[in-house]
Short mmCIF file of C-alpha atoms in Angstrom, two decimals:
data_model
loop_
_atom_site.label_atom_id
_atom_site.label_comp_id
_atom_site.label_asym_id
_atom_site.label_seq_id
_atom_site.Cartn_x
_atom_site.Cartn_y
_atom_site.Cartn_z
CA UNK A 1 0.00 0.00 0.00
CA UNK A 2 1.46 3.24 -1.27
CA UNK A 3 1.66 5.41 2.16
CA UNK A 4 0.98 9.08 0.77
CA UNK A 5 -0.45 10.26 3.71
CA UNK A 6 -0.42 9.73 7.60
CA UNK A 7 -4.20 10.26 7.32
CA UNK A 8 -5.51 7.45 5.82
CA UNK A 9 -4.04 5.04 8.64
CA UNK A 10 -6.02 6.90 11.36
CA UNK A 11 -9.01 6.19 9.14
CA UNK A 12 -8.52 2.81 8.22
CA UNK A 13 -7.97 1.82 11.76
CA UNK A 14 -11.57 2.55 12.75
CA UNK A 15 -12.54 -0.88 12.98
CA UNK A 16 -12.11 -3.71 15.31
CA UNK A 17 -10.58 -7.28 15.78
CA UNK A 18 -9.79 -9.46 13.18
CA UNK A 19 -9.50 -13.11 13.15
CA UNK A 20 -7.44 -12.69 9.90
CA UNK A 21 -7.94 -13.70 6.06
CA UNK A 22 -5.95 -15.70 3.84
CA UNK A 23 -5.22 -15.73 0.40
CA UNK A 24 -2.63 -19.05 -0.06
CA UNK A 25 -3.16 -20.75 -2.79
CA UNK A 26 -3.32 -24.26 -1.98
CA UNK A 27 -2.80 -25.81 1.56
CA UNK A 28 -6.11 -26.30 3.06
CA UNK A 29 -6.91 -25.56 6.89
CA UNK A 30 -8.92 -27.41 8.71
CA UNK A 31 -12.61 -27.84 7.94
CA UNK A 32 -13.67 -27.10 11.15
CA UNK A 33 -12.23 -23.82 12.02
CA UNK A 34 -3.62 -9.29 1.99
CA UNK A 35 2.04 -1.44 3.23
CA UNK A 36 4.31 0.36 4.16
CA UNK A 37 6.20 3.63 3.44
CA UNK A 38 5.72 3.04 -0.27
CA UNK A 39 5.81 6.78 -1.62
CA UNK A 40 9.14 7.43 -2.94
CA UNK A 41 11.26 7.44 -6.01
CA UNK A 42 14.79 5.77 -6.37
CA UNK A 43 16.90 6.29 -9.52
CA UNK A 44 19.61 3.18 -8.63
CA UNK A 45 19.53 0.43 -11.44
CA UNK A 46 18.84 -1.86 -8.20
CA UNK A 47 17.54 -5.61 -8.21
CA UNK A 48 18.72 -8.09 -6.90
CA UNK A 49 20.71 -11.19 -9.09
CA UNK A 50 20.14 -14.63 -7.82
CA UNK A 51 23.00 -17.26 -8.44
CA UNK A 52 20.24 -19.67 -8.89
CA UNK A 53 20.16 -19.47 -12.77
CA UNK A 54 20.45 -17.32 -15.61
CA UNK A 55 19.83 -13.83 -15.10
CA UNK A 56 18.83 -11.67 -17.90
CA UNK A 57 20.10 -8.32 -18.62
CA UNK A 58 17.21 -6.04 -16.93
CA UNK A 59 14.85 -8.73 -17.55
CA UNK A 60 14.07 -11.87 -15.77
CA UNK A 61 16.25 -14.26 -14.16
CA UNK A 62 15.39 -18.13 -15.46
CA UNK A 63 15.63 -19.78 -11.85
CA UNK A 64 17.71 -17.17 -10.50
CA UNK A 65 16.31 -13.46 -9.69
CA UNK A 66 15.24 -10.40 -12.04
CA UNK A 67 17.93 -7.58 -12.43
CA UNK A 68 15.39 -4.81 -11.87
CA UNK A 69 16.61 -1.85 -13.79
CA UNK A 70 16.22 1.22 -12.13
CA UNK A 71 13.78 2.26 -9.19
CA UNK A 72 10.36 3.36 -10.33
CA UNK A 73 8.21 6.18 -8.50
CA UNK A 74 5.12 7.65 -8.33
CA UNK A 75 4.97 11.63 -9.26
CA UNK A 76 4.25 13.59 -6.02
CA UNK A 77 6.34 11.01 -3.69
CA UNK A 78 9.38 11.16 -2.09
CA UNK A 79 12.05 9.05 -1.04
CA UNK A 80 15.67 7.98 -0.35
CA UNK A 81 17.58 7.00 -3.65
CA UNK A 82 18.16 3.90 -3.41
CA UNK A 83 21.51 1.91 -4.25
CA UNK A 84 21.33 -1.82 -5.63
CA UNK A 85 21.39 -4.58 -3.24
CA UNK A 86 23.73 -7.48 -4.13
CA UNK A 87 22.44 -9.79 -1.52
CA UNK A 88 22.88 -13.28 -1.04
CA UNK A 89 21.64 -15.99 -3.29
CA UNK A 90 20.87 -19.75 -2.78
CA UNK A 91 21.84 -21.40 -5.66
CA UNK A 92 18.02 -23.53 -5.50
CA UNK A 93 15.80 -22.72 -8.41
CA UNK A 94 11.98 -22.75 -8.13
CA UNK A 95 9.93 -25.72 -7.79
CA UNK A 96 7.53 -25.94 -10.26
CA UNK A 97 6.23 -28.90 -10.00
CA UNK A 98 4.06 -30.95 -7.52
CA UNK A 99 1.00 -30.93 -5.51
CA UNK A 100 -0.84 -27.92 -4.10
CA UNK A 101 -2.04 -28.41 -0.54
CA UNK A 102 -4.03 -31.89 0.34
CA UNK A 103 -7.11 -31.67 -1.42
CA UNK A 104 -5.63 -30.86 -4.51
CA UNK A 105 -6.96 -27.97 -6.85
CA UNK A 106 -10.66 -27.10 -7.01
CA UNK A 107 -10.43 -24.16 -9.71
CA UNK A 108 -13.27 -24.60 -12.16
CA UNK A 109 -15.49 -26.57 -10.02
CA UNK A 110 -16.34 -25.87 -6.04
CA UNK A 111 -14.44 -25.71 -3.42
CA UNK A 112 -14.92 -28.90 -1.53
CA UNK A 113 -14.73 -29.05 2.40
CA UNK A 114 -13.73 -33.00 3.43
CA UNK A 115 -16.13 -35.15 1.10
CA UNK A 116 -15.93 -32.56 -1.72
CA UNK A 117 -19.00 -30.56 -0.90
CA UNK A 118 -19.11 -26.70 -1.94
CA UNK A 119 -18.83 -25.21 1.54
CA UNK A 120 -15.07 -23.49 -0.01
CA UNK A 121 -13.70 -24.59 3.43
CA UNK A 122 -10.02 -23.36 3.15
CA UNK A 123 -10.60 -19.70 2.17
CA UNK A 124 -9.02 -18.10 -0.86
CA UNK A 125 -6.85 -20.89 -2.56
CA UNK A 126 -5.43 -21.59 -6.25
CA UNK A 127 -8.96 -20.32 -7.62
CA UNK A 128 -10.99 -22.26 -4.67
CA UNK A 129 -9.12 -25.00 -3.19
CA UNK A 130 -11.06 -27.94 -1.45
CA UNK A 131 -10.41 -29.99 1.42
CA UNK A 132 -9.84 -33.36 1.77
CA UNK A 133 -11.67 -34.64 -1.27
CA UNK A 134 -11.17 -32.18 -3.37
CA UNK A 135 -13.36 -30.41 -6.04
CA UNK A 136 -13.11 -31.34 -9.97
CA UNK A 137 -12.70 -28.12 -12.00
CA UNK A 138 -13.85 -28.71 -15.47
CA UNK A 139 -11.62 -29.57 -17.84
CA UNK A 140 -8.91 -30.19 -14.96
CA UNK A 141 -8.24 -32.99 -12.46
CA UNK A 142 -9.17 -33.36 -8.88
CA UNK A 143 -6.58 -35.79 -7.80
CA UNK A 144 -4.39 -34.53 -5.07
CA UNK A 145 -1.83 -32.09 -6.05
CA UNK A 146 -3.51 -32.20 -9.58
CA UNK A 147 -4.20 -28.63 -11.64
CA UNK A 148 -6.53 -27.43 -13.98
CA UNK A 149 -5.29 -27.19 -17.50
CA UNK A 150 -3.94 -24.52 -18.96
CA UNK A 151 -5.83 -21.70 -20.61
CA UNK A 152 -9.69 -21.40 -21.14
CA UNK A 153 -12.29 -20.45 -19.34
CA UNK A 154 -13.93 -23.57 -18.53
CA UNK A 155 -11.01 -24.18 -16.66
CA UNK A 156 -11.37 -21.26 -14.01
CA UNK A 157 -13.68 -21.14 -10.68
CA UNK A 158 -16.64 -19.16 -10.77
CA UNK A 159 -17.55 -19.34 -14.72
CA UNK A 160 -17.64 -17.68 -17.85
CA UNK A 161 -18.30 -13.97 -18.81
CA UNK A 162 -21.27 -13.79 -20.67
CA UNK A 163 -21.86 -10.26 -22.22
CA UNK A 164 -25.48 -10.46 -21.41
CA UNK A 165 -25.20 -11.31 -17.48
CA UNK A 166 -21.82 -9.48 -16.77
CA UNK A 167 -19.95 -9.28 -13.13
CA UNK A 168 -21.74 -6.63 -10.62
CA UNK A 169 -20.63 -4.80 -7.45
CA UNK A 170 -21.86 -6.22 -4.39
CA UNK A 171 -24.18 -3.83 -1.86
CA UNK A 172 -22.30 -4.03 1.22
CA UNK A 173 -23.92 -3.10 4.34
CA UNK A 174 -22.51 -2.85 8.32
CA UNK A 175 -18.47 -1.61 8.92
CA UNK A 176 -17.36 -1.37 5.54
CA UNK A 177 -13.59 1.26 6.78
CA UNK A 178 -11.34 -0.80 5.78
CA UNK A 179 -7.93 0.31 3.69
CA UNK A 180 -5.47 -2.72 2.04
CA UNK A 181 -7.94 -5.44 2.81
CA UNK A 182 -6.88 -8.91 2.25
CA UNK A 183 -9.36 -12.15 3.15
CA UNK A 184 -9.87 -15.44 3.91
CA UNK A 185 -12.91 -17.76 3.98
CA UNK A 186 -13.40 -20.69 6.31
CA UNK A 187 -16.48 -22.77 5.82
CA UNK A 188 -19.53 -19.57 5.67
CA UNK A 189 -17.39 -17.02 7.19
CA UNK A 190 -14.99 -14.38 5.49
CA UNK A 191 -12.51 -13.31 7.84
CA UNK A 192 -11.37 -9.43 6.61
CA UNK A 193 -7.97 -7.71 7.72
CA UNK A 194 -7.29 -4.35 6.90
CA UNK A 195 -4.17 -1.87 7.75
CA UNK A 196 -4.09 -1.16 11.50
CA UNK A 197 -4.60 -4.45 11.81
CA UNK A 198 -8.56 -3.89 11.50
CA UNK A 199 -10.69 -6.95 11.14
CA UNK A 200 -14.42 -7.48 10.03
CA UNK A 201 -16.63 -10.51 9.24
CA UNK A 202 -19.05 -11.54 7.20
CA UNK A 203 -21.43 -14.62 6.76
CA UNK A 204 -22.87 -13.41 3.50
CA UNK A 205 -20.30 -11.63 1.93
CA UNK A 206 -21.95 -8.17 2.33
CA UNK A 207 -22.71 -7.64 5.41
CA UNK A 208 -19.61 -6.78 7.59
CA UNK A 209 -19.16 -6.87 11.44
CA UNK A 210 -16.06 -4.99 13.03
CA UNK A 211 -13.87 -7.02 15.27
CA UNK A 212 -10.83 -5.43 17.38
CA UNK A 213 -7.26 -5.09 16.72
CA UNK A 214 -6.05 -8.35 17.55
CA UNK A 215 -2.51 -7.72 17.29
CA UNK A 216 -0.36 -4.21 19.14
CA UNK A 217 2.46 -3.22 16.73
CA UNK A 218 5.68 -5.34 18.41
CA UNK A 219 7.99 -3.36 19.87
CA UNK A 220 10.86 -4.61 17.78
CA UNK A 221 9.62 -3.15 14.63
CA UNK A 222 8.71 -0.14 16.01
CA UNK A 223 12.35 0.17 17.25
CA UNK A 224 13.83 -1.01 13.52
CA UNK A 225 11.52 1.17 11.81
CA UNK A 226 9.91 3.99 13.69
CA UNK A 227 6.56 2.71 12.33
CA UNK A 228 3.72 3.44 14.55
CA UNK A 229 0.90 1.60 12.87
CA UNK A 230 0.80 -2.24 11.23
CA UNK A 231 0.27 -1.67 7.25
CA UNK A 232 -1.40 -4.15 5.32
CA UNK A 233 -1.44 -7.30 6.96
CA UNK A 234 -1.95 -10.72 5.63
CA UNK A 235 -2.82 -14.40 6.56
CA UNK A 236 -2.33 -17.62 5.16
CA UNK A 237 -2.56 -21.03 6.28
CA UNK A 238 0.64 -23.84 6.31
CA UNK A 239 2.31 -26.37 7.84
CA UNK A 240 -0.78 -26.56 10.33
CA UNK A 241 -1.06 -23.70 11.85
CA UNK A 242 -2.22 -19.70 10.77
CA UNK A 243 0.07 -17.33 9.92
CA UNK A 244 -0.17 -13.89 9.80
CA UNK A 245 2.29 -11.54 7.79
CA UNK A 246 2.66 -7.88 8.15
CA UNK A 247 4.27 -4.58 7.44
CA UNK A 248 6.18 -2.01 9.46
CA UNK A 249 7.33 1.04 8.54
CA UNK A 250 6.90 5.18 7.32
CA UNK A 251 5.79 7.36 4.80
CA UNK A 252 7.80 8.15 1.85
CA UNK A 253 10.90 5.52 3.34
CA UNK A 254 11.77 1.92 2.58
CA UNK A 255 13.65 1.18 5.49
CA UNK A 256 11.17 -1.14 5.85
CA UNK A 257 10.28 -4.64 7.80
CA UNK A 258 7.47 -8.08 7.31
CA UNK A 259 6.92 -9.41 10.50
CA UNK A 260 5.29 -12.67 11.36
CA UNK A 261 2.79 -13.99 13.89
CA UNK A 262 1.17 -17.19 14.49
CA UNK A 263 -2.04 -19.13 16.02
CA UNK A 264 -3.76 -22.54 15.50
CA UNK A 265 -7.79 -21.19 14.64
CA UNK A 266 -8.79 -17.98 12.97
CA UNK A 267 -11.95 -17.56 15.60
CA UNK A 268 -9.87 -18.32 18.87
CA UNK A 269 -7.08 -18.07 20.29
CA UNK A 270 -4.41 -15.20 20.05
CA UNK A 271 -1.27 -14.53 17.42
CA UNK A 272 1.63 -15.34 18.90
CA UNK A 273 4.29 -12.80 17.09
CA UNK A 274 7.41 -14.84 15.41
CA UNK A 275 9.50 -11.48 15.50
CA UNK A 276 10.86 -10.52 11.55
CA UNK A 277 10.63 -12.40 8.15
CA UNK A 278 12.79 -9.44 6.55
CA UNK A 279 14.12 -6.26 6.43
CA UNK A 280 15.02 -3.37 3.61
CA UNK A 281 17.75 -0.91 3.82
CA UNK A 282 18.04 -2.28 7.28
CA UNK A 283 22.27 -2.42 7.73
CA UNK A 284 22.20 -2.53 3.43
CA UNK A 285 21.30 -0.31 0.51
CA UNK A 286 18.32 -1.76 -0.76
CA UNK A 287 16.15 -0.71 -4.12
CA UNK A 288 13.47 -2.39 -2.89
CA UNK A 289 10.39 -2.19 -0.18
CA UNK A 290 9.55 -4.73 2.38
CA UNK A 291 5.70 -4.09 2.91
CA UNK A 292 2.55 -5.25 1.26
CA UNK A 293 3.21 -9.36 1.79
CA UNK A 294 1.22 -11.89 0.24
CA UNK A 295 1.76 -15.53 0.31
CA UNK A 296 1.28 -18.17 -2.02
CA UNK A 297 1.38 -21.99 -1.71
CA UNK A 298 2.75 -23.53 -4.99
CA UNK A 299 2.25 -26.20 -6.86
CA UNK A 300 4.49 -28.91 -4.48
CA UNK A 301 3.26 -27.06 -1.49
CA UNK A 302 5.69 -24.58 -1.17
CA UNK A 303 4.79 -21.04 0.37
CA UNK A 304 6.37 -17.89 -1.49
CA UNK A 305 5.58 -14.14 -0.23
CA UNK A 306 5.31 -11.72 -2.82
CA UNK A 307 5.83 -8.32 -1.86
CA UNK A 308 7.18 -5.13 -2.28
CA UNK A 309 5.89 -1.50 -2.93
CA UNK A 310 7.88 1.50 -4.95
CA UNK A 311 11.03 1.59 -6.14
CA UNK A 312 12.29 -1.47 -7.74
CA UNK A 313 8.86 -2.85 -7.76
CA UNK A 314 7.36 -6.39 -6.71
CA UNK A 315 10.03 -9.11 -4.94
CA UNK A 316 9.27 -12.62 -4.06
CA UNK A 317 11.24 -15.02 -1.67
CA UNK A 318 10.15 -18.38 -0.99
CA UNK A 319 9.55 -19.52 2.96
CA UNK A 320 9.55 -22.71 4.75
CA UNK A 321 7.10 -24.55 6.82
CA UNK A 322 7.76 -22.67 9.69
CA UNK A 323 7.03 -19.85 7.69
CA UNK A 324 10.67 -18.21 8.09
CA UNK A 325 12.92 -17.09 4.54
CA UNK A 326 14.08 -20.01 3.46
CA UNK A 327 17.05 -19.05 1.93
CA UNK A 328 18.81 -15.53 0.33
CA UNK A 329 17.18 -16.07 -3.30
CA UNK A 330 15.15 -12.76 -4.09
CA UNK A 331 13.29 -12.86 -7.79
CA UNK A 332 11.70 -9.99 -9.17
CA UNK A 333 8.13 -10.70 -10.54
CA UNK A 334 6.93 -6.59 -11.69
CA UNK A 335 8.58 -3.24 -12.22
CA UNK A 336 6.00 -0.36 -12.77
CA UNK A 337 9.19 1.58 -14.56
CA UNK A 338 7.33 2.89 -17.06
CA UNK A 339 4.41 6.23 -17.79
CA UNK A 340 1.81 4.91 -15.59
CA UNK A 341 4.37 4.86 -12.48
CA UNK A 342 4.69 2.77 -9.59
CA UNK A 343 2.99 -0.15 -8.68
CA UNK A 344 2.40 -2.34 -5.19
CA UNK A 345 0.20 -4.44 -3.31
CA UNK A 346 0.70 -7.96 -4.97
CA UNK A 347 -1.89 -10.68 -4.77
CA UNK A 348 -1.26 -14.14 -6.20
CA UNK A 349 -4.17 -16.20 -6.73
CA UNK A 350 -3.82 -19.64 -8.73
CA UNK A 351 -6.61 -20.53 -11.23
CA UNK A 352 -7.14 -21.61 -15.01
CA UNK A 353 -3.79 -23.44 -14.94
CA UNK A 354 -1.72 -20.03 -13.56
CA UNK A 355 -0.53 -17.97 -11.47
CA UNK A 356 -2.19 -14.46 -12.03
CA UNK A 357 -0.26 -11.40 -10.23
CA UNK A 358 -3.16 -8.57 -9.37
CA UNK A 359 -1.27 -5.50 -8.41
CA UNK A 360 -2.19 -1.60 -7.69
CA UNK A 361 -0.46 0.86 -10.01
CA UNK A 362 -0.61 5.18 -9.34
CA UNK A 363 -1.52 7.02 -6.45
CA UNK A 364 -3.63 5.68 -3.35
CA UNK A 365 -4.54 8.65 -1.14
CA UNK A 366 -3.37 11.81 -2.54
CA UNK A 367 -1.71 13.66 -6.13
CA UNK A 368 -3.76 12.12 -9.10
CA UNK A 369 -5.60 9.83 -7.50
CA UNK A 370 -4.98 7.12 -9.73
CA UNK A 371 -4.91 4.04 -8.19
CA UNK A 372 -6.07 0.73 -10.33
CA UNK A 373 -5.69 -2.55 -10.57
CA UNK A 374 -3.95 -4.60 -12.71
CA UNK A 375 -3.31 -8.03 -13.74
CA UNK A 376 -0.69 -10.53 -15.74
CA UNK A 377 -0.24 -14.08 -15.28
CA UNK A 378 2.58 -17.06 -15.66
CA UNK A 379 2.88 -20.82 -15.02
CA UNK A 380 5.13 -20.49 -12.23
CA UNK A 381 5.08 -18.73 -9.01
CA UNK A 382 8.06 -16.70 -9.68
CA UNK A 383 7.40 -15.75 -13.26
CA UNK A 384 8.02 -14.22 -15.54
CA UNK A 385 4.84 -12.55 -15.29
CA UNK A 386 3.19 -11.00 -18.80
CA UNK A 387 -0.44 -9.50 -19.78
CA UNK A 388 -3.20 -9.97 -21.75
CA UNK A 389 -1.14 -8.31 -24.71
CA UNK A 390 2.17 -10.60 -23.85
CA UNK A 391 4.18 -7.41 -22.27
CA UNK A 392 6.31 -8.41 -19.15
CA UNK A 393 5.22 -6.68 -15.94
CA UNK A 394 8.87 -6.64 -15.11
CA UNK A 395 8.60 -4.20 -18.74
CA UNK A 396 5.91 -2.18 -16.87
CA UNK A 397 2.63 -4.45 -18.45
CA UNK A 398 0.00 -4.76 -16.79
CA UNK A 399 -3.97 -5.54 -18.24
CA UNK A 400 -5.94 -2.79 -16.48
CA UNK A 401 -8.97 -4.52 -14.33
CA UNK A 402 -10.21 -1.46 -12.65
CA UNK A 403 -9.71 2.27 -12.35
CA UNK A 404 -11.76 4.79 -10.56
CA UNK A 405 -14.41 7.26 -11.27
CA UNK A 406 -16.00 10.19 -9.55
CA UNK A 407 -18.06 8.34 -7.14
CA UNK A 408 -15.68 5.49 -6.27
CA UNK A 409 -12.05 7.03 -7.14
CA UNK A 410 -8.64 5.05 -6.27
CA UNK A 411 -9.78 1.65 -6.10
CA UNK A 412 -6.93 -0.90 -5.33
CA UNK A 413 -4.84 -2.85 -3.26
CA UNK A 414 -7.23 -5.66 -4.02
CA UNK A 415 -7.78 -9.48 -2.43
CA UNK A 416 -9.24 -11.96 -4.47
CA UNK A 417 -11.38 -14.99 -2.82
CA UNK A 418 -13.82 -17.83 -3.80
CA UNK A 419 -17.00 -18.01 -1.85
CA UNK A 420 -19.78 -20.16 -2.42
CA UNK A 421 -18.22 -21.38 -5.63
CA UNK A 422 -18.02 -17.95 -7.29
CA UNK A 423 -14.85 -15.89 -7.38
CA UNK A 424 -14.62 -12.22 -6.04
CA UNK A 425 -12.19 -9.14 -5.99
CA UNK A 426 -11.94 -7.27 -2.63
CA UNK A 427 -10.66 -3.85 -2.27
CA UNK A 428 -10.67 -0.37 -1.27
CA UNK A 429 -11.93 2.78 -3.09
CA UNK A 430 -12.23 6.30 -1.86
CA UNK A 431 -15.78 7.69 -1.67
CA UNK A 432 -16.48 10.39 -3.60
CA UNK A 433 -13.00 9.90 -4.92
CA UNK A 434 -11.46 11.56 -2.11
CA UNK A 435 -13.22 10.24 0.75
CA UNK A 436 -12.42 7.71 3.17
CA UNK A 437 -11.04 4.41 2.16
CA UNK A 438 -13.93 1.77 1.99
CA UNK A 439 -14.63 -1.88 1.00
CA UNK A 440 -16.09 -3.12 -2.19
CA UNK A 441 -16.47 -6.47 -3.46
CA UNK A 442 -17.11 -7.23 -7.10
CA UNK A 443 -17.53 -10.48 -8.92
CA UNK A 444 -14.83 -11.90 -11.04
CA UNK A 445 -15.76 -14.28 -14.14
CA UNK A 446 -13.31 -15.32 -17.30
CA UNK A 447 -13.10 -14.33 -20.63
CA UNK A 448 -12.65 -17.18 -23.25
CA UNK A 449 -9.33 -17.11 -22.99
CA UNK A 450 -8.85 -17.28 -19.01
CA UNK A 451 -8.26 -13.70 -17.95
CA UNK A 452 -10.07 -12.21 -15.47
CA UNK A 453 -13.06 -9.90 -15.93
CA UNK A 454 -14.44 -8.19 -12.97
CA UNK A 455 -16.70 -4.96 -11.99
CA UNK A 456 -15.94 -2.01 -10.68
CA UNK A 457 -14.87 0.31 -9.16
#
């Protein structure tokens, strides 16, 4: 989440407590039970190179990382330069293969809690994961760690765009402040976390109860970063337990830190902080931002976090069960270095036989404006990443999904879940197009030749 101005934390964090909302893609939970200081500009050709493979010149790394070539910014931000961080690198490459969670992939068909019923137990998976059992997309398999084939849009969750019945908005009632909101379903409930840690529920999808803040800012990242607030927080669920992932830091800087916490049930219990996943231009020179997480279970069950806001653009690192870095490698999956400026807020969501990257472009919360969404996809978690026209986001592409208008302007940093076997975009727009930052939901269907199609803003 682009932080333009201190404001907009004070009025997301009018909410409650939050028994927090995953987006992995793939490992199901059990049946019973997705910024920081984004806003500035860096001109160092930064990036970092993995020595896990072949790195191409100010493109993408096959295996190994993306040299990101040059910081990007967004007009009306400041920032530190930043210098290019060398890094470490594991010399690993990316599994690609494999199962995703137990249950295997339910995109195309429903979500299946144990017995393959369409409760969507497991929240926000690879385009609506099921539980034990499983759920049979059309035209894919069901078969544990099986995916839906590539391409097409009987292959994704929640159907086909038809011109004559096209995706709506929802109409949300209840506590609907909510700024970076990321989500998670288990069984009929949607679990909603929002920056300052807010949380909300739903049973319907539209109307929204506010929780508390379920989690103080830890005391260790407001030492490393001066941060006062927790930015855009997000959950995910792995090696059998919950884990929540969030950002620390201050306008206009990327010295910048993801911390982790932990807990066994989304509706009891208390997180149990793990202390930091990682750190920018903390002891280094980094061209790069550590807010905005996301995580993503791949294929062979492997969690990734995406992340990343500003300056070099969208990073990825792949964890371990624990939920820890598992090792230096740092790819680079989108660079907004190009006329429509910087972009943030990544959301992986695995459907239709890929890995689609959502990500928020422009300004948030002050300037233009002109915050929107946009989308490419890849068959592997760590790209490389292209559009509906073939460009590269690491080029600055990007298939625009939703912009903003006079009565609902800045719409972005967006979550995407399936519920009730139908597949929806959560985000945040301003009202008015200046006002305070509120949820909206909006259906997402498939054109013919898998890319998303949604409503807005």
């Amino acid at each position: 989440m682009k932080r333009q101005i201190s404001s907009r934390v004070a009025a997301s964090v009018a909410g409650g407590v939050f028994a927090l909302a995953v987006h992995v893609a793939g490992c199901s939970p059990p049946s019973s039970g997705d910024g920081g200081g984004t806003g500035g500009r860096s001109t160092g050709t930064g990036g970092i190179v993995g020595a896990g493979g072949a790195v191409g010149s100010g493109g993408n790394g096959s295996g190994g990382a993306a040299v990101g070539t040059g910081g990007n910014g967004s007009s009306g931000n400041t920032g530190e330069t930043g210098g290019s961080s060398t890094g470490g690198a594991s010399t690993g490459g990316v599994s690609t293969g494999g199962v995703l969670g137990t249950g295997g992939v339910g995109t195309g068909g429903s979500a299946g809690s144990a017995g393959g019923g369409s409760a969507n137990t497991g929240g926000r998976a690879a385009g609506g994961r099921g539980g034990a059992g499983g759920a049979t997309a059309t035209g894919g398999s069901s078969a544990t760690g099986g995916s839906v084939g590539v391409g097409g849009a009987s292959a994704c969750p929640g159907g086909k765009y038809n011109a004559a019945s096209p995706p709506t908005v929802l109409t949300l009632s209840g506590n609907l402040g909510a700024h970076d909101p990321a989500a998670y379903v288990v069984g009929n409930t949607i679990y909603l976390a929002a920056t300052g840690l807010v949380s909300k529920t739903s049973t319907n999808l539209t109307s929204w109860t506010s929780g508390g803040n379920p989690l103080a800012l830890p005391a260790w990242a407001r030492t490393a970063t001066s941060a006062t607030n927790t930015w855009a927080p997000d959950i995910s669920y792995f090696g059998g337990t919950y884990h929540m992932y969030y950002s620390a830091s201050t306008f206009g800087s990327n010295r910048s830190c993801i911390g982790q916490a932990t807990k066994t049930a989304l509706d009891s219990g208390s997180w149990a902080d793990q202390g930091m996943v990682l750190c920018s231009n903390m002891g280094t020179t980094d061209n790069w931002n550590a807010i905005d997480p996301n995580i993503v279970i791949d294929d062979a069950g492997t969690p990734w976090m995406a992340f990343g806001s500003f300056w070099s653009g969208l990073k990825m690192v792949k964890l371990d069960s624990t939920g820890a870095r598992a090792d230096t490698m740092l790819y680079s999956i989108a660079n907004g270095a190009n006329a429509r400026g910087s972009l943030e807020g990544a959301w992986v969501f695995k459907a239709c036989g890929y890995y689609y990257l959502f990500a928020s472009w422009g300004a948030c919360c002050d300037g233009a404006f002109d915050y929107n969404m946009r989308v490419g996809r890849s068959t592997t978690v760590t790209g490389p990443y292209v559009d509906k026209a073939g460009t590269s986001l690491m080029s600055g592409g990007g298939t625009l999904l939703v912009q903003g208008n006079a009565s609902w302007g800045a719409p972005g940093h967006n979550s995407v879940i399936v519920y009730n076997n139908k597949v929806y975009n959560l985000y945040h727009a301003l009202q008015g197009g200046r006002g305070t930052a509120t949820l909206r939901i909006a259906e997402i269907v498939w054109d013919a030749d898998g890319w998303p199609v949604t409503a807005g803003p």
